[in-house]
Amino acid sequence: MGRSLGMLMPERYRDRHAVKARAYSADPRPRPMGSGLDLYGLRKDGSEFPIDVSISPLPPERGRLFASTIRDVTSHRQLEQELRRRSRELEQADRQKDEFLCAVAHELRTPLAVLSLAAQILRRPQIDDQLTERTLCTLERQTAYMARLIEDLLDLARVRNGTLMLRQELVDLRTVFADAIEMAQPLVESREHHMDVSQGVEPLWVSADPTRLVQVVVNLLTNAARYTPEGGNVWLSAAKEGGVATIRIRDDGSGISRDMLSRVFELFTQADSAGGQRSGGLGVGLALVQRLVELHGGTVEATSEGPGRGSEFIVRLPLLRGAAAGADVLPMADD
């Protein structure tokens, strides 16, 4: 064609190509070009694509000639990028596994130590009724905590495997709140939090599995309690907003940084509490909350104005209208 080879490459490579071409002419032998470099070719329309280049000298009957083979390696590069991405994911999963095992060991060590101490106390030959009652309460609290921990792990596995089934029925959120508050109360009281509960006098009917919905609210209340310093405040409310029932759990605790907000529902993710310390848990509670809410056809989001400024979790569920249990239930239309 009588054209310079520079027409085949992006402008930024042409000066470098001329230098390398002269060097190759001084020592002509078959070899790949740009070993270890990302080379690109140029199409007529100006677009670039990754290439692999090899060059070989031809027999000198017609003077010094060279044959160059240029391959489009777009698919090869894409495969390399996919393999690197998967490798990073596997490395992250391996780190998460190690962190998870450490978290499980840490979370179980404390209640097991308490149970062991309680057993020793109950074995004492002389123990008054008051101490016996306190010890039994401690046993109940710690065993309930471990049972809830294990149940969360099993439920998360069921959700991920698609084997968790909802037993949906007509549910008033006021009954869900009552059960959830009773379950979360020991932790809230132990940290001397003030809990403010706001719900209307009218029922908010949803089609839900009551056990799973209680689990959602308990996990959010527990999360708020863990990340709120002792003596802090936790607000729980439910209200009709348009055609949905909205549950809000707000606290004035350690808050959530902007980069963490996008990851807070990821499995095994834990934010730092005030002072940069982890606040316990396995990092599965919020991931489970999100999956359970989605199974109910709802959404959950987290908001925060930043570290030290508290956080709010908002659950939205389709709202139903029912005159009474057993009555026909229709989607709630906007009034």
JSON list of C-alpha atoms in Angstrom, two decimals, residues 63-247:
[
{"chain": "A", "resi": 63, "resn": "GLY", "atom": "CA", "xyz": [16.00, -7.29, 0.13]},
{"chain": "A", "resi": 64, "resn": "ARG", "atom": "CA", "xyz": [15.31, -6.89, 3.82]},
{"chain": "A", "resi": 65, "resn": "LEU", "atom": "CA", "xyz": [11.63, -7.69, 4.46]},
{"chain": "A", "resi": 66, "resn": "PHE", "atom": "CA", "xyz": [9.70, -8.47, 7.59]},
{"chain": "A", "resi": 67, "resn": "ALA", "atom": "CA", "xyz": [6.40, -10.28, 8.20]},
{"chain": "A", "resi": 68, "resn": "SER", "atom": "CA", "xyz": [4.28, -9.08, 11.11]},
{"chain": "A", "resi": 69, "resn": "THR", "atom": "CA", "xyz": [1.26, -10.88, 12.51]},
{"chain": "A", "resi": 70, "resn": "ILE", "atom": "CA", "xyz": [-1.28, -8.81, 14.42]},
{"chain": "A", "resi": 71, "resn": "ARG", "atom": "CA", "xyz": [-4.07, -10.54, 16.35]},
{"chain": "A", "resi": 72, "resn": "ASP", "atom": "CA", "xyz": [-7.17, -8.96, 17.86]},
{"chain": "A", "resi": 73, "resn": "VAL", "atom": "CA", "xyz": [-7.08, -10.24, 21.48]},
{"chain": "A", "resi": 74, "resn": "THR", "atom": "CA", "xyz": [-10.19, -8.45, 22.74]},
{"chain": "A", "resi": 75, "resn": "SER", "atom": "CA", "xyz": [-11.88, -11.69, 23.86]},
{"chain": "A", "resi": 76, "resn": "HIS", "atom": "CA", "xyz": [-8.62, -12.88, 25.46]},
{"chain": "A", "resi": 77, "resn": "ARG", "atom": "CA", "xyz": [-8.27, -9.63, 27.44]},
{"chain": "A", "resi": 78, "resn": "GLN", "atom": "CA", "xyz": [-11.90, -9.80, 28.51]},
{"chain": "A", "resi": 79, "resn": "LEU", "atom": "CA", "xyz": [-11.32, -13.35, 29.75]},
{"chain": "A", "resi": 80, "resn": "GLU", "atom": "CA", "xyz": [-8.23, -12.20, 31.66]},
{"chain": "A", "resi": 81, "resn": "GLN", "atom": "CA", "xyz": [-10.20, -9.37, 33.27]},
{"chain": "A", "resi": 82, "resn": "GLU", "atom": "CA", "xyz": [-12.99, -11.78, 34.22]},
{"chain": "A", "resi": 83, "resn": "LEU", "atom": "CA", "xyz": [-10.48, -14.21, 35.73]},
{"chain": "A", "resi": 84, "resn": "ARG", "atom": "CA", "xyz": [-8.85, -11.39, 37.71]},
{"chain": "A", "resi": 85, "resn": "ARG", "atom": "CA", "xyz": [-12.28, -10.24, 38.92]},
{"chain": "A", "resi": 86, "resn": "ARG", "atom": "CA", "xyz": [-13.19, -13.75, 40.02]},
{"chain": "A", "resi": 87, "resn": "SER", "atom": "CA", "xyz": [-9.82, -14.16, 41.68]},
{"chain": "A", "resi": 88, "resn": "ARG", "atom": "CA", "xyz": [-10.40, -10.98, 43.69]},
{"chain": "A", "resi": 89, "resn": "GLU", "atom": "CA", "xyz": [-13.86, -12.21, 44.66]},
{"chain": "A", "resi": 90, "resn": "LEU", "atom": "CA", "xyz": [-12.45, -15.55, 45.81]},
{"chain": "A", "resi": 91, "resn": "GLU", "atom": "CA", "xyz": [-9.75, -13.78, 47.84]},
{"chain": "A", "resi": 92, "resn": "GLN", "atom": "CA", "xyz": [-12.40, -11.57, 49.42]},
{"chain": "A", "resi": 93, "resn": "ALA", "atom": "CA", "xyz": [-14.62, -14.58, 50.14]},
{"chain": "A", "resi": 94, "resn": "ASP", "atom": "CA", "xyz": [-11.67, -16.34, 51.75]},
{"chain": "A", "resi": 95, "resn": "ARG", "atom": "CA", "xyz": [-10.96, -13.31, 53.96]},
{"chain": "A", "resi": 96, "resn": "GLN", "atom": "CA", "xyz": [-14.63, -13.07, 54.86]},
{"chain": "A", "resi": 97, "resn": "LYS", "atom": "CA", "xyz": [-14.67, -16.74, 55.80]},
{"chain": "A", "resi": 98, "resn": "ASP", "atom": "CA", "xyz": [-11.73, -16.28, 58.15]},
{"chain": "A", "resi": 99, "resn": "GLU", "atom": "CA", "xyz": [-13.28, -13.13, 59.64]},
{"chain": "A", "resi": 100, "resn": "PHE", "atom": "CA", "xyz": [-16.59, -14.94, 60.02]},
{"chain": "A", "resi": 101, "resn": "LEU", "atom": "CA", "xyz": [-15.03, -17.89, 61.86]},
{"chain": "A", "resi": 102, "resn": "CYS", "atom": "CA", "xyz": [-13.24, -15.50, 64.20]},
{"chain": "A", "resi": 103, "resn": "ALA", "atom": "CA", "xyz": [-16.49, -13.58, 64.77]},
{"chain": "A", "resi": 104, "resn": "VAL", "atom": "CA", "xyz": [-18.41, -16.80, 65.52]},
{"chain": "A", "resi": 105, "resn": "ALA", "atom": "CA", "xyz": [-15.76, -17.87, 68.01]},
{"chain": "A", "resi": 106, "resn": "HIS", "atom": "CA", "xyz": [-15.81, -14.44, 69.65]},
{"chain": "A", "resi": 107, "resn": "GLU", "atom": "CA", "xyz": [-19.61, -14.23, 69.81]},
{"chain": "A", "resi": 108, "resn": "LEU", "atom": "CA", "xyz": [-19.97, -17.70, 71.34]},
{"chain": "A", "resi": 109, "resn": "ARG", "atom": "CA", "xyz": [-17.06, -17.43, 73.75]},
{"chain": "A", "resi": 110, "resn": "THR", "atom": "CA", "xyz": [-18.70, -14.78, 75.96]},
{"chain": "A", "resi": 111, "resn": "PRO", "atom": "CA", "xyz": [-22.11, -16.47, 76.49]},
{"chain": "A", "resi": 112, "resn": "LEU", "atom": "CA", "xyz": [-20.43, -19.85, 76.97]},
{"chain": "A", "resi": 113, "resn": "ALA", "atom": "CA", "xyz": [-18.21, -18.37, 79.66]},
{"chain": "A", "resi": 114, "resn": "VAL", "atom": "CA", "xyz": [-21.28, -16.88, 81.34]},
{"chain": "A", "resi": 115, "resn": "LEU", "atom": "CA", "xyz": [-23.09, -20.23, 81.18]},
{"chain": "A", "resi": 116, "resn": "SER", "atom": "CA", "xyz": [-20.09, -21.98, 82.71]},
{"chain": "A", "resi": 117, "resn": "LEU", "atom": "CA", "xyz": [-19.97, -19.44, 85.54]},
{"chain": "A", "resi": 118, "resn": "ALA", "atom": "CA", "xyz": [-23.73, -19.77, 86.11]},
{"chain": "A", "resi": 119, "resn": "ALA", "atom": "CA", "xyz": [-23.40, -23.53, 86.37]},
{"chain": "A", "resi": 120, "resn": "GLN", "atom": "CA", "xyz": [-20.68, -23.14, 89.00]},
{"chain": "A", "resi": 121, "resn": "ILE", "atom": "CA", "xyz": [-22.86, -20.74, 90.98]},
{"chain": "A", "resi": 122, "resn": "LEU", "atom": "CA", "xyz": [-25.82, -23.13, 90.93]},
{"chain": "A", "resi": 123, "resn": "ARG", "atom": "CA", "xyz": [-23.60, -25.95, 92.19]},
{"chain": "A", "resi": 124, "resn": "ARG", "atom": "CA", "xyz": [-22.79, -24.09, 95.38]},
{"chain": "A", "resi": 125, "resn": "PRO", "atom": "CA", "xyz": [-24.19, -25.86, 98.44]},
{"chain": "A", "resi": 126, "resn": "GLN", "atom": "CA", "xyz": [-25.60, -22.67, 99.90]},
{"chain": "A", "resi": 127, "resn": "ILE", "atom": "CA", "xyz": [-27.18, -20.20, 97.52]},
{"chain": "A", "resi": 128, "resn": "ASP", "atom": "CA", "xyz": [-30.05, -17.88, 98.34]},
{"chain": "A", "resi": 129, "resn": "ASP", "atom": "CA", "xyz": [-33.22, -17.58, 96.26]},
{"chain": "A", "resi": 130, "resn": "GLN", "atom": "CA", "xyz": [-32.36, -14.12, 94.98]},
{"chain": "A", "resi": 131, "resn": "LEU", "atom": "CA", "xyz": [-29.01, -15.20, 93.53]},
{"chain": "A", "resi": 132, "resn": "THR", "atom": "CA", "xyz": [-30.62, -18.33, 92.10]},
{"chain": "A", "resi": 133, "resn": "GLU", "atom": "CA", "xyz": [-33.23, -16.22, 90.31]},
{"chain": "A", "resi": 134, "resn": "ARG", "atom": "CA", "xyz": [-30.62, -13.83, 88.90]},
{"chain": "A", "resi": 135, "resn": "THR", "atom": "CA", "xyz": [-28.48, -16.75, 87.71]},
{"chain": "A", "resi": 136, "resn": "LEU", "atom": "CA", "xyz": [-31.43, -18.44, 86.04]},
{"chain": "A", "resi": 137, "resn": "CYS", "atom": "CA", "xyz": [-32.34, -15.20, 84.27]},
{"chain": "A", "resi": 138, "resn": "THR", "atom": "CA", "xyz": [-28.77, -14.96, 83.03]},
{"chain": "A", "resi": 139, "resn": "LEU", "atom": "CA", "xyz": [-28.93, -18.54, 81.75]},
{"chain": "A", "resi": 140, "resn": "GLU", "atom": "CA", "xyz": [-32.15, -17.83, 79.91]},
{"chain": "A", "resi": 141, "resn": "ARG", "atom": "CA", "xyz": [-30.80, -14.61, 78.38]},
{"chain": "A", "resi": 142, "resn": "GLN", "atom": "CA", "xyz": [-27.54, -16.11, 77.17]},
{"chain": "A", "resi": 143, "resn": "THR", "atom": "CA", "xyz": [-29.08, -19.29, 75.78]},
{"chain": "A", "resi": 144, "resn": "ALA", "atom": "CA", "xyz": [-31.72, -17.21, 73.99]},
{"chain": "A", "resi": 145, "resn": "TYR", "atom": "CA", "xyz": [-28.94, -15.07, 72.50]},
{"chain": "A", "resi": 146, "resn": "MET", "atom": "CA", "xyz": [-27.04, -18.11, 71.21]},
{"chain": "A", "resi": 147, "resn": "ALA", "atom": "CA", "xyz": [-30.23, -19.66, 69.85]},
{"chain": "A", "resi": 148, "resn": "ARG", "atom": "CA", "xyz": [-31.06, -16.44, 68.00]},
{"chain": "A", "resi": 149, "resn": "LEU", "atom": "CA", "xyz": [-27.51, -16.26, 66.62]},
{"chain": "A", "resi": 150, "resn": "ILE", "atom": "CA", "xyz": [-27.68, -19.81, 65.29]},
{"chain": "A", "resi": 151, "resn": "GLU", "atom": "CA", "xyz": [-31.18, -19.30, 63.92]},
{"chain": "A", "resi": 152, "resn": "ASP", "atom": "CA", "xyz": [-30.06, -16.20, 62.00]},
{"chain": "A", "resi": 153, "resn": "LEU", "atom": "CA", "xyz": [-27.27, -18.21, 60.38]},
{"chain": "A", "resi": 154, "resn": "LEU", "atom": "CA", "xyz": [-29.63, -21.04, 59.45]},
{"chain": "A", "resi": 155, "resn": "ASP", "atom": "CA", "xyz": [-32.23, -18.62, 58.11]},
{"chain": "A", "resi": 156, "resn": "LEU", "atom": "CA", "xyz": [-29.66, -16.83, 56.00]},
{"chain": "A", "resi": 157, "resn": "ALA", "atom": "CA", "xyz": [-28.56, -20.17, 54.53]},
{"chain": "A", "resi": 158, "resn": "ARG", "atom": "CA", "xyz": [-32.21, -21.03, 53.81]},
{"chain": "A", "resi": 159, "resn": "VAL", "atom": "CA", "xyz": [-32.78, -17.70, 52.08]},
{"chain": "A", "resi": 160, "resn": "ARG", "atom": "CA", "xyz": [-29.63, -18.03, 49.96]},
{"chain": "A", "resi": 161, "resn": "ASN", "atom": "CA", "xyz": [-30.59, -21.60, 49.01]},
{"chain": "A", "resi": 162, "resn": "GLY", "atom": "CA", "xyz": [-34.18, -20.62, 48.28]},
{"chain": "A", "resi": 163, "resn": "THR", "atom": "CA", "xyz": [-35.57, -23.05, 50.85]},
{"chain": "A", "resi": 164, "resn": "LEU", "atom": "CA", "xyz": [-37.03, -20.56, 53.33]},
{"chain": "A", "resi": 165, "resn": "MET", "atom": "CA", "xyz": [-40.82, -20.55, 53.06]},
{"chain": "A", "resi": 166, "resn": "LEU", "atom": "CA", "xyz": [-43.02, -17.75, 54.36]},
{"chain": "A", "resi": 167, "resn": "ARG", "atom": "CA", "xyz": [-46.23, -18.58, 56.21]},
{"chain": "A", "resi": 168, "resn": "GLN", "atom": "CA", "xyz": [-48.06, -15.41, 55.31]},
{"chain": "A", "resi": 169, "resn": "GLU", "atom": "CA", "xyz": [-51.21, -14.25, 57.01]},
{"chain": "A", "resi": 170, "resn": "LEU", "atom": "CA", "xyz": [-53.02, -11.03, 57.84]},
{"chain": "A", "resi": 171, "resn": "VAL", "atom": "CA", "xyz": [-50.82, -9.24, 60.39]},
{"chain": "A", "resi": 172, "resn": "ASP", "atom": "CA", "xyz": [-51.25, -5.99, 62.31]},
{"chain": "A", "resi": 173, "resn": "LEU", "atom": "CA", "xyz": [-47.89, -4.27, 62.76]},
{"chain": "A", "resi": 174, "resn": "ARG", "atom": "CA", "xyz": [-48.87, -3.35, 66.34]},
{"chain": "A", "resi": 175, "resn": "THR", "atom": "CA", "xyz": [-48.65, -7.03, 67.34]},
{"chain": "A", "resi": 176, "resn": "VAL", "atom": "CA", "xyz": [-45.31, -7.31, 65.55]},
{"chain": "A", "resi": 177, "resn": "PHE", "atom": "CA", "xyz": [-43.99, -4.35, 67.53]},
{"chain": "A", "resi": 178, "resn": "ALA", "atom": "CA", "xyz": [-45.19, -5.80, 70.83]},
{"chain": "A", "resi": 179, "resn": "ASP", "atom": "CA", "xyz": [-43.38, -9.11, 70.25]},
{"chain": "A", "resi": 180, "resn": "ALA", "atom": "CA", "xyz": [-40.23, -7.47, 68.89]},
{"chain": "A", "resi": 181, "resn": "ILE", "atom": "CA", "xyz": [-39.95, -5.02, 71.78]},
{"chain": "A", "resi": 182, "resn": "GLU", "atom": "CA", "xyz": [-40.32, -7.85, 74.28]},
{"chain": "A", "resi": 183, "resn": "MET", "atom": "CA", "xyz": [-37.46, -9.75, 72.64]},
{"chain": "A", "resi": 184, "resn": "ALA", "atom": "CA", "xyz": [-35.15, -6.74, 72.27]},
{"chain": "A", "resi": 185, "resn": "GLN", "atom": "CA", "xyz": [-35.92, -5.24, 75.68]},
{"chain": "A", "resi": 186, "resn": "PRO", "atom": "CA", "xyz": [-33.18, -7.07, 77.66]},
{"chain": "A", "resi": 187, "resn": "LEU", "atom": "CA", "xyz": [-30.41, -5.64, 75.44]},
{"chain": "A", "resi": 188, "resn": "VAL", "atom": "CA", "xyz": [-31.98, -2.17, 75.42]},
{"chain": "A", "resi": 189, "resn": "GLU", "atom": "CA", "xyz": [-32.29, -2.16, 79.20]},
{"chain": "A", "resi": 190, "resn": "SER", "atom": "CA", "xyz": [-28.79, -3.53, 79.75]},
{"chain": "A", "resi": 191, "resn": "ARG", "atom": "CA", "xyz": [-27.41, -0.53, 77.84]},
{"chain": "A", "resi": 192, "resn": "GLU", "atom": "CA", "xyz": [-29.78, 1.87, 79.65]},
{"chain": "A", "resi": 193, "resn": "HIS", "atom": "CA", "xyz": [-31.30, 3.14, 76.42]},
{"chain": "A", "resi": 194, "resn": "HIS", "atom": "CA", "xyz": [-34.52, 5.09, 76.24]},
{"chain": "A", "resi": 195, "resn": "MET", "atom": "CA", "xyz": [-36.87, 3.60, 73.64]},
{"chain": "A", "resi": 196, "resn": "ASP", "atom": "CA", "xyz": [-39.66, 5.71, 72.21]},
{"chain": "A", "resi": 197, "resn": "VAL", "atom": "CA", "xyz": [-42.39, 3.79, 70.36]},
{"chain": "A", "resi": 198, "resn": "SER", "atom": "CA", "xyz": [-44.83, 5.59, 68.08]},
{"chain": "A", "resi": 199, "resn": "GLN", "atom": "CA", "xyz": [-47.70, 3.89, 66.29]},
{"chain": "A", "resi": 200, "resn": "GLY", "atom": "CA", "xyz": [-51.21, 4.97, 65.48]},
{"chain": "A", "resi": 201, "resn": "VAL", "atom": "CA", "xyz": [-54.38, 3.72, 67.09]},
{"chain": "A", "resi": 202, "resn": "GLU", "atom": "CA", "xyz": [-55.56, 2.29, 63.78]},
{"chain": "A", "resi": 203, "resn": "PRO", "atom": "CA", "xyz": [-54.20, -1.12, 62.70]},
{"chain": "A", "resi": 204, "resn": "LEU", "atom": "CA", "xyz": [-51.69, -1.35, 59.87]},
{"chain": "A", "resi": 205, "resn": "TRP", "atom": "CA", "xyz": [-52.49, -4.58, 58.04]},
{"chain": "A", "resi": 206, "resn": "VAL", "atom": "CA", "xyz": [-49.87, -6.36, 55.98]},
{"chain": "A", "resi": 207, "resn": "SER", "atom": "CA", "xyz": [-49.67, -9.81, 54.44]},
{"chain": "A", "resi": 208, "resn": "ALA", "atom": "CA", "xyz": [-46.65, -11.30, 56.15]},
{"chain": "A", "resi": 209, "resn": "ASP", "atom": "CA", "xyz": [-45.10, -14.15, 58.05]},
{"chain": "A", "resi": 210, "resn": "PRO", "atom": "CA", "xyz": [-45.42, -12.73, 61.58]},
{"chain": "A", "resi": 211, "resn": "THR", "atom": "CA", "xyz": [-42.42, -14.69, 62.90]},
{"chain": "A", "resi": 212, "resn": "ARG", "atom": "CA", "xyz": [-40.16, -13.38, 60.14]},
{"chain": "A", "resi": 213, "resn": "LEU", "atom": "CA", "xyz": [-41.45, -9.84, 60.44]},
{"chain": "A", "resi": 214, "resn": "VAL", "atom": "CA", "xyz": [-40.75, -9.87, 64.18]},
{"chain": "A", "resi": 215, "resn": "GLN", "atom": "CA", "xyz": [-37.27, -11.15, 63.32]},
{"chain": "A", "resi": 216, "resn": "VAL", "atom": "CA", "xyz": [-36.73, -8.15, 61.01]},
{"chain": "A", "resi": 217, "resn": "VAL", "atom": "CA", "xyz": [-37.73, -5.62, 63.69]},
{"chain": "A", "resi": 218, "resn": "VAL", "atom": "CA", "xyz": [-35.73, -7.39, 66.41]},
{"chain": "A", "resi": 219, "resn": "ASN", "atom": "CA", "xyz": [-32.58, -7.41, 64.28]},
{"chain": "A", "resi": 220, "resn": "LEU", "atom": "CA", "xyz": [-32.96, -3.70, 63.52]},
{"chain": "A", "resi": 221, "resn": "LEU", "atom": "CA", "xyz": [-33.60, -2.84, 67.18]},
{"chain": "A", "resi": 222, "resn": "THR", "atom": "CA", "xyz": [-30.61, -4.95, 68.23]},
{"chain": "A", "resi": 223, "resn": "ASN", "atom": "CA", "xyz": [-28.45, -3.22, 65.64]},
{"chain": "A", "resi": 224, "resn": "ALA", "atom": "CA", "xyz": [-29.56, 0.19, 66.92]},
{"chain": "A", "resi": 225, "resn": "ALA", "atom": "CA", "xyz": [-28.84, -0.80, 70.52]},
{"chain": "A", "resi": 226, "resn": "ARG", "atom": "CA", "xyz": [-25.37, -2.12, 69.72]},
{"chain": "A", "resi": 227, "resn": "TYR", "atom": "CA", "xyz": [-24.30, 1.01, 67.90]},
{"chain": "A", "resi": 228, "resn": "THR", "atom": "CA", "xyz": [-25.75, 3.47, 70.40]},
{"chain": "A", "resi": 229, "resn": "PRO", "atom": "CA", "xyz": [-23.70, 4.39, 73.49]},
{"chain": "A", "resi": 230, "resn": "GLU", "atom": "CA", "xyz": [-25.15, 3.61, 76.91]},
{"chain": "A", "resi": 231, "resn": "GLY", "atom": "CA", "xyz": [-27.92, 5.99, 77.88]},
{"chain": "A", "resi": 232, "resn": "GLY", "atom": "CA", "xyz": [-28.73, 6.82, 74.25]},
{"chain": "A", "resi": 233, "resn": "ASN", "atom": "CA", "xyz": [-32.07, 6.89, 72.47]},
{"chain": "A", "resi": 234, "resn": "VAL", "atom": "CA", "xyz": [-33.81, 4.53, 70.08]},
{"chain": "A", "resi": 235, "resn": "TRP", "atom": "CA", "xyz": [-37.02, 5.44, 68.23]},
{"chain": "A", "resi": 236, "resn": "LEU", "atom": "CA", "xyz": [-39.39, 2.89, 66.72]},
{"chain": "A", "resi": 237, "resn": "SER", "atom": "CA", "xyz": [-42.38, 3.98, 64.64]},
{"chain": "A", "resi": 238, "resn": "ALA", "atom": "CA", "xyz": [-44.91, 2.64, 62.14]},
{"chain": "A", "resi": 239, "resn": "ALA", "atom": "CA", "xyz": [-47.18, 4.68, 59.88]},
{"chain": "A", "resi": 240, "resn": "LYS", "atom": "CA", "xyz": [-49.07, 4.59, 56.65]},
{"chain": "A", "resi": 241, "resn": "GLU", "atom": "CA", "xyz": [-47.25, 6.48, 53.90]},
{"chain": "A", "resi": 242, "resn": "GLY", "atom": "CA", "xyz": [-49.19, 6.39, 50.66]},
{"chain": "A", "resi": 243, "resn": "GLY", "atom": "CA", "xyz": [-49.91, 2.75, 49.85]},
{"chain": "A", "resi": 244, "resn": "VAL", "atom": "CA", "xyz": [-47.21, 1.27, 52.06]},
{"chain": "A", "resi": 245, "resn": "ALA", "atom": "CA", "xyz": [-46.68, 0.55, 55.72]},
{"chain": "A", "resi": 246, "resn": "THR", "atom": "CA", "xyz": [-43.45, 2.21, 56.81]},
{"chain": "A", "resi": 247, "resn": "ILE", "atom": "CA", "xyz": [-41.40, 1.04, 59.80]}
]
